[in-house]
PDB file of C-alpha atoms in Angstrom:
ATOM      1  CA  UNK A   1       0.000   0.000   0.000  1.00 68.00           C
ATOM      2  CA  UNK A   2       1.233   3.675  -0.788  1.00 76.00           C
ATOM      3  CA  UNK A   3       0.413   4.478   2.968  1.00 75.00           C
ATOM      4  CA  UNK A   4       2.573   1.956   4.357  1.00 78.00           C
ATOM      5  CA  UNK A   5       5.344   2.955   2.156  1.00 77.00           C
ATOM      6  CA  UNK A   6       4.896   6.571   3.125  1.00 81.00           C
ATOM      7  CA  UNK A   7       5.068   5.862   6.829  1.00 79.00           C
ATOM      8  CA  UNK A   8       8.375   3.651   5.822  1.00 80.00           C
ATOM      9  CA  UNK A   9       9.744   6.830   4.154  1.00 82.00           C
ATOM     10  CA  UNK A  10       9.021   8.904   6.612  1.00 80.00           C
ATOM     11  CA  UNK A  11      10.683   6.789   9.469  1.00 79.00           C
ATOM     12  CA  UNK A  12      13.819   6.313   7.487  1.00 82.00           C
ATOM     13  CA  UNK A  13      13.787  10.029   6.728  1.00 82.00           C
ATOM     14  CA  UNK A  14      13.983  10.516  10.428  1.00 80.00           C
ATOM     15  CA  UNK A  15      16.600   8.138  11.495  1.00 80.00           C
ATOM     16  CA  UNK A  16      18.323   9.680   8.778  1.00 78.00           C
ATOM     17  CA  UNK A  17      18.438  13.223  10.212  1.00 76.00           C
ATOM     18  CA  UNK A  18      19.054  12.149  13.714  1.00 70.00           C
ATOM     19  CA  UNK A  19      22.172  10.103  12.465  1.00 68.00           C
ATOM     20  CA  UNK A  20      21.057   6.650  13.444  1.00 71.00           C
ATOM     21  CA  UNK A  21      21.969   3.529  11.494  1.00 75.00           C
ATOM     22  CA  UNK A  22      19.197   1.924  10.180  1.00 75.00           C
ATOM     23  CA  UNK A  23      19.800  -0.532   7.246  1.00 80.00           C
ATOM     24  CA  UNK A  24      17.290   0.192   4.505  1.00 81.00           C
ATOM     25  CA  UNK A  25      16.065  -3.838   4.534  1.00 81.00           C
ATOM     26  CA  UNK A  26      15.445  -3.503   8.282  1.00 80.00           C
ATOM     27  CA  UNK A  27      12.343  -0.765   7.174  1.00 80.00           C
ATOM     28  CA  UNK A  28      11.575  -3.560   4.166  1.00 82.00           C
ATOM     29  CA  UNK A  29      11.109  -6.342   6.452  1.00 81.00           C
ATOM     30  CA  UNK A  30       9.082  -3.805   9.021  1.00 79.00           C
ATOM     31  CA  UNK A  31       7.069  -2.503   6.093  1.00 78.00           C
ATOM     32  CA  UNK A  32       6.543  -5.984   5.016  1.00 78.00           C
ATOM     33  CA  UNK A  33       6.198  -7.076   8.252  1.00 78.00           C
ATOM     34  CA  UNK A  34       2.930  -4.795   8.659  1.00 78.00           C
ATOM     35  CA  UNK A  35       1.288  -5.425   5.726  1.00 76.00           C
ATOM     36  CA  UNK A  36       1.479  -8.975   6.289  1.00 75.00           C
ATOM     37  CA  UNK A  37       2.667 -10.120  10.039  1.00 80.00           C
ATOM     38  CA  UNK A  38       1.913 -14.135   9.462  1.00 83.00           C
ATOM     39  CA  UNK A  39       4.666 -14.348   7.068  1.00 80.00           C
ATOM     40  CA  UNK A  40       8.407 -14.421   7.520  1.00 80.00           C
ATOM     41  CA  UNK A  41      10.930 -11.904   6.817  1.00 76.00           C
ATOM     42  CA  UNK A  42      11.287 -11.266   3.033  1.00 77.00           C
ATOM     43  CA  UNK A  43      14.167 -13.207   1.423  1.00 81.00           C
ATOM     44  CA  UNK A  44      16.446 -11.337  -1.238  1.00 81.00           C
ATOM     45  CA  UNK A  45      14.329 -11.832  -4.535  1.00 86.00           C
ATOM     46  CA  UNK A  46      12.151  -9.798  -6.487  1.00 89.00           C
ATOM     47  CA  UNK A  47       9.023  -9.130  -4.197  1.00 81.00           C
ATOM     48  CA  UNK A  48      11.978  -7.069  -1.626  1.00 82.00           C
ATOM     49  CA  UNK A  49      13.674  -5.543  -4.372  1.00 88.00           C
ATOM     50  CA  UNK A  50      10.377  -4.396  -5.483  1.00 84.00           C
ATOM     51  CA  UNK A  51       8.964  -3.073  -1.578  1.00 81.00           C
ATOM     52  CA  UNK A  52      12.702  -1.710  -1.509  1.00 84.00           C
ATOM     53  CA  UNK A  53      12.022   0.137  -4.633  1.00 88.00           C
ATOM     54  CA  UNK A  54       9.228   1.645  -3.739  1.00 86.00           C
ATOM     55  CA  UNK A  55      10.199   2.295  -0.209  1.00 83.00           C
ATOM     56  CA  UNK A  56      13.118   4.378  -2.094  1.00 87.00           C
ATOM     57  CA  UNK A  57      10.545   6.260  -4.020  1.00 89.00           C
ATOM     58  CA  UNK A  58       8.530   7.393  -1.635  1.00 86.00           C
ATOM     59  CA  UNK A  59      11.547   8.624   0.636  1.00 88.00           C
ATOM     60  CA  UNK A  60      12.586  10.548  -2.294  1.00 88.00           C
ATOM     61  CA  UNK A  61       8.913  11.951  -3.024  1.00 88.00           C
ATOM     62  CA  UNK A  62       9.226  12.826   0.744  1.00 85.00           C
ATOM     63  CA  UNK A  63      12.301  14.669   0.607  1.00 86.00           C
ATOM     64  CA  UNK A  64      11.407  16.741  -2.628  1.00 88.00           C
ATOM     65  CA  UNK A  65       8.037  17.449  -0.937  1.00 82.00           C
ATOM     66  CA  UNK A  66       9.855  18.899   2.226  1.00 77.00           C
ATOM     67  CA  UNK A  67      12.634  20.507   0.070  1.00 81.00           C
ATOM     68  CA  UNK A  68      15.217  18.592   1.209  1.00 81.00           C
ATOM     69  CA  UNK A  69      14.973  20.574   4.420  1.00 73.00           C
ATOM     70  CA  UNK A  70      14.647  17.881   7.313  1.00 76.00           C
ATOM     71  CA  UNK A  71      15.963  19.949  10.134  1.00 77.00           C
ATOM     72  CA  UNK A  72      12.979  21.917  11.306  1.00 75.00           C
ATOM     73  CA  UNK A  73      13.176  25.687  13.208  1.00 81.00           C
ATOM     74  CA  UNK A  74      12.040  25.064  16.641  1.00 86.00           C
ATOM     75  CA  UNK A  75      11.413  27.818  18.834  1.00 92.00           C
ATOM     76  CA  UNK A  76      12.721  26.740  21.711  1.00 92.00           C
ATOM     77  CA  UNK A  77      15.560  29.123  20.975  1.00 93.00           C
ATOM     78  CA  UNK A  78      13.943  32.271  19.815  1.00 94.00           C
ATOM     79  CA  UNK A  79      11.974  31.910  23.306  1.00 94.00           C
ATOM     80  CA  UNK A  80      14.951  31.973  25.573  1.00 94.00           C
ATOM     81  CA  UNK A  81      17.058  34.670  23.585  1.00 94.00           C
ATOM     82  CA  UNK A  82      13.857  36.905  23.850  1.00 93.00           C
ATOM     83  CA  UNK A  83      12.445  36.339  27.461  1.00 93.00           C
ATOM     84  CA  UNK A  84      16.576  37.242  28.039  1.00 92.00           C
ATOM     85  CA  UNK A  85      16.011  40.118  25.993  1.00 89.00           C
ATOM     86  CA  UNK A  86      13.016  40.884  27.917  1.00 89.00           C
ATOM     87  CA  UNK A  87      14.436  40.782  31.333  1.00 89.00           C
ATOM     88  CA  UNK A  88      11.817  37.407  32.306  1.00 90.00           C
ATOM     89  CA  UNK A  89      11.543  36.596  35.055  1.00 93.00           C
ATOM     90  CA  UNK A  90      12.684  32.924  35.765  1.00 94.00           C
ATOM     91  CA  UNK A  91       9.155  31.998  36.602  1.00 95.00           C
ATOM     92  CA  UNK A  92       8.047  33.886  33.313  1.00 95.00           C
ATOM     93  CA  UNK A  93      10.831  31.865  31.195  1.00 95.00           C
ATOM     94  CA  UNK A  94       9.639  28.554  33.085  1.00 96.00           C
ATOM     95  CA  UNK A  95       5.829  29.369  32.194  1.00 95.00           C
ATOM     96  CA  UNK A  96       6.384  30.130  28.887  1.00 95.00           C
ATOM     97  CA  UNK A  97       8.680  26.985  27.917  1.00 96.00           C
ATOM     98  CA  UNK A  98       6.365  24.879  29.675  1.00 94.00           C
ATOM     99  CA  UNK A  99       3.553  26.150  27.579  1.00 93.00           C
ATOM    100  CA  UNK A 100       5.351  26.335  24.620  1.00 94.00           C
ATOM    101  CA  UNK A 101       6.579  21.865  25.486  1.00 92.00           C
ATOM    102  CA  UNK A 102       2.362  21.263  25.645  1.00 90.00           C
ATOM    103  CA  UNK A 103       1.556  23.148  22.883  1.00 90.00           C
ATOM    104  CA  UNK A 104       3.395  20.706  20.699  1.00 84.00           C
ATOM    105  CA  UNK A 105       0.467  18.531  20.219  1.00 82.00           C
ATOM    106  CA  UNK A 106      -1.162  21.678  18.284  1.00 84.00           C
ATOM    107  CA  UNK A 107      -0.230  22.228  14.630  1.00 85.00           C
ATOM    108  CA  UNK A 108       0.917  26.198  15.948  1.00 85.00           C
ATOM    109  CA  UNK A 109       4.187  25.798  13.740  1.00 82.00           C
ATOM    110  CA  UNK A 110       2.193  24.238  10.537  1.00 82.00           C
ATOM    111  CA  UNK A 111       0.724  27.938  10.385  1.00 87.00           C
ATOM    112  CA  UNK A 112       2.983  30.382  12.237  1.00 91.00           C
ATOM    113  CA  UNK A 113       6.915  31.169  12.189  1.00 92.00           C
ATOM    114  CA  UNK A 114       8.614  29.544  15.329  1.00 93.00           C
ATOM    115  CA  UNK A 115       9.725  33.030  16.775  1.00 94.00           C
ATOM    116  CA  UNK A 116       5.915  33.871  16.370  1.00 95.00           C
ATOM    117  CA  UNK A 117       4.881  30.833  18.559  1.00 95.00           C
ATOM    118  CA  UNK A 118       7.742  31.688  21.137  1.00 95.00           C
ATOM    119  CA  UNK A 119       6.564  35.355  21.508  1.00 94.00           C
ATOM    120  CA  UNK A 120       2.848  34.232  22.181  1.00 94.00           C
ATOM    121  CA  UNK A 121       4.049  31.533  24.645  1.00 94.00           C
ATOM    122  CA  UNK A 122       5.752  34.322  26.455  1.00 95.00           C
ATOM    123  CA  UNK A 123       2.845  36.943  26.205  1.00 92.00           C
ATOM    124  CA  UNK A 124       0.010  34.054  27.835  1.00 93.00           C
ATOM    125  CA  UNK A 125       2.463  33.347  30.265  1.00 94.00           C
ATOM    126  CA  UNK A 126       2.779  36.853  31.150  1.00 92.00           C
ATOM    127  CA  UNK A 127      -0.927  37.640  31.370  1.00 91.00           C
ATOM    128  CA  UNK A 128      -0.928  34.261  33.186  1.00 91.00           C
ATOM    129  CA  UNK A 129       1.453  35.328  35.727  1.00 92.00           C
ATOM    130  CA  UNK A 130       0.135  39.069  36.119  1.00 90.00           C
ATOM    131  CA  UNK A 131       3.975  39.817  34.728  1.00 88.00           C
ATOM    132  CA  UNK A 132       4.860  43.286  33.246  1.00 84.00           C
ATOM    133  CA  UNK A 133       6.659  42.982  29.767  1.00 82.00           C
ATOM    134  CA  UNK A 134       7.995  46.261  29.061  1.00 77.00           C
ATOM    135  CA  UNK A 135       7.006  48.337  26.316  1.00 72.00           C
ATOM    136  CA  UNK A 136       8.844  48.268  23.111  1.00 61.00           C
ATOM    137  CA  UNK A 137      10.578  51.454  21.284  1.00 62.00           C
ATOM    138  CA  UNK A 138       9.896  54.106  19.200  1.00 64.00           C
ATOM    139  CA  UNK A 139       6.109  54.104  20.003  1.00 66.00           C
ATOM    140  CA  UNK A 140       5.970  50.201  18.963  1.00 77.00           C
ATOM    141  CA  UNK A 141       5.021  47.037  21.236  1.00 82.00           C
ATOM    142  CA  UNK A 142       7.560  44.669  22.239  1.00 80.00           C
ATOM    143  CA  UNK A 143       6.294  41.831  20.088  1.00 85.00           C
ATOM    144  CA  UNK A 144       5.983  44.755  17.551  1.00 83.00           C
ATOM    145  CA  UNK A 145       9.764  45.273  17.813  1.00 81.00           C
ATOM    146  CA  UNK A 146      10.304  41.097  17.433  1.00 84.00           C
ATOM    147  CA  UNK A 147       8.411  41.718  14.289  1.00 86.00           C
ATOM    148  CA  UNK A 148       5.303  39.532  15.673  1.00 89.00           C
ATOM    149  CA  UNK A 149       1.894  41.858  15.277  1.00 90.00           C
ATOM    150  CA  UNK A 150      -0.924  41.889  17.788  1.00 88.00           C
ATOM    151  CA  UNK A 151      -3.314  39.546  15.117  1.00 92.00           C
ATOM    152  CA  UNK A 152      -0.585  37.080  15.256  1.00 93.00           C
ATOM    153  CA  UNK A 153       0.129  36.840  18.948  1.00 89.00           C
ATOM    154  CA  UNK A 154      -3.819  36.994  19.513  1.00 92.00           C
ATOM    155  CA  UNK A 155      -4.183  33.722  16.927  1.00 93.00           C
ATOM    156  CA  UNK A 156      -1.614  31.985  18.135  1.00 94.00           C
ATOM    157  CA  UNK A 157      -2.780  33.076  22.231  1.00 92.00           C
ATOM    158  CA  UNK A 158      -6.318  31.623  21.451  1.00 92.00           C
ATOM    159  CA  UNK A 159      -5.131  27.983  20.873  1.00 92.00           C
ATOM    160  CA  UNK A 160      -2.554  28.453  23.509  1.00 92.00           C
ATOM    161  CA  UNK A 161      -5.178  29.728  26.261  1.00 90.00           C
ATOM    162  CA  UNK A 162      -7.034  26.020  24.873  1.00 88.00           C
ATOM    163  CA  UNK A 163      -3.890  24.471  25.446  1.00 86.00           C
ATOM    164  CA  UNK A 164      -4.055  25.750  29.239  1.00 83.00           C
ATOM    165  CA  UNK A 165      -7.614  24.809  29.975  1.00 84.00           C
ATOM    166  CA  UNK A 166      -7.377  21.872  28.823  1.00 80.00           C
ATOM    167  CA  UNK A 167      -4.398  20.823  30.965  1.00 66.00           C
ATOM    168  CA  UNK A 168      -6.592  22.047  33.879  1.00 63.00           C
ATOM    169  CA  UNK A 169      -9.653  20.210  33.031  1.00 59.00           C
ATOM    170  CA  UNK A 170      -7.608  16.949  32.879  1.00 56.00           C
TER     171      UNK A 170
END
């Protein structure tokens, strides 16, 4: 199936990019594995040189698709350098990472830069934590000044605020 083979592709895509040796007929025998778990391991013959094939393909299809770009931006970093910038507090900085960690089941960096999610994380967590961020310069906002405007940080603050209540209501 194409699905299975996409699945394959992505999970050798991502042992690639975190450097771990896995041997292309391992993710064969585990995509043949799936598709049909009473049967033994492939042997070397046409049927795995076919799955192997397309297993191939579909890792390439993946790569073009992502534009050969398999290190993703996190914001992790953009949130620390600016709640430094900001003067944080160290219960502001703990707030906001924390908020940013359980926001990761919420497609946030599908739709918005990472520096945009970190500046939102540490605006909720502000307003959370009754904090003062100070204002920004030359009659802008801070976020305005970490080029993040007000409709951004209050789209990406809605699903963040759902984030929150629903790690309260569990």
């Amino acid at each position: 199936e194409a699905w299975q083979a996409a699945c394959a592709a992505c999970v050798l895509v991502s042992v690639k990019s975190c450097e771990l040796q896995r041997k292309v007929r391992d993710l064969v025998n585990v995509l043949h594995g799936t598709a049909a778990p009473s049967l033994p391991p492939l042997e070397v013959n046409a049927a795995f040189w076919r799955l192997r094939d397309r297993l191939i393909d579909s890792e390439h299809r993946l790569l073009k698709h992502l534009g050969f770009s398999i290190k993703p931006e996190l914001p992790f970093a953009h949130l620390l350098n600016y709640a430094g910038a900001l003067s944080a507090s160290p219960q502001l900085a703990a707030a906001a990472h924390a908020l940013l960690v359980e926001s990761f089941d919420e497609p946030l960096l599908l739709d918005h830069s990472p520096s945009s999610v970190a500046v939102a994380c540490i605006s909720v967590s502000a307003a959370m934590l009754d904090a003062e961020l100070p204002g920004g310069s030359g009659g802008k906002e801070w976020h305005d000044v970490l080029g993040v405007s007000a409709q951004t940080m209050e789209d990406i603050g809605h699903v963040l605020i759902d984030v929150v209540e629903g790690a309260r209501g569990k």
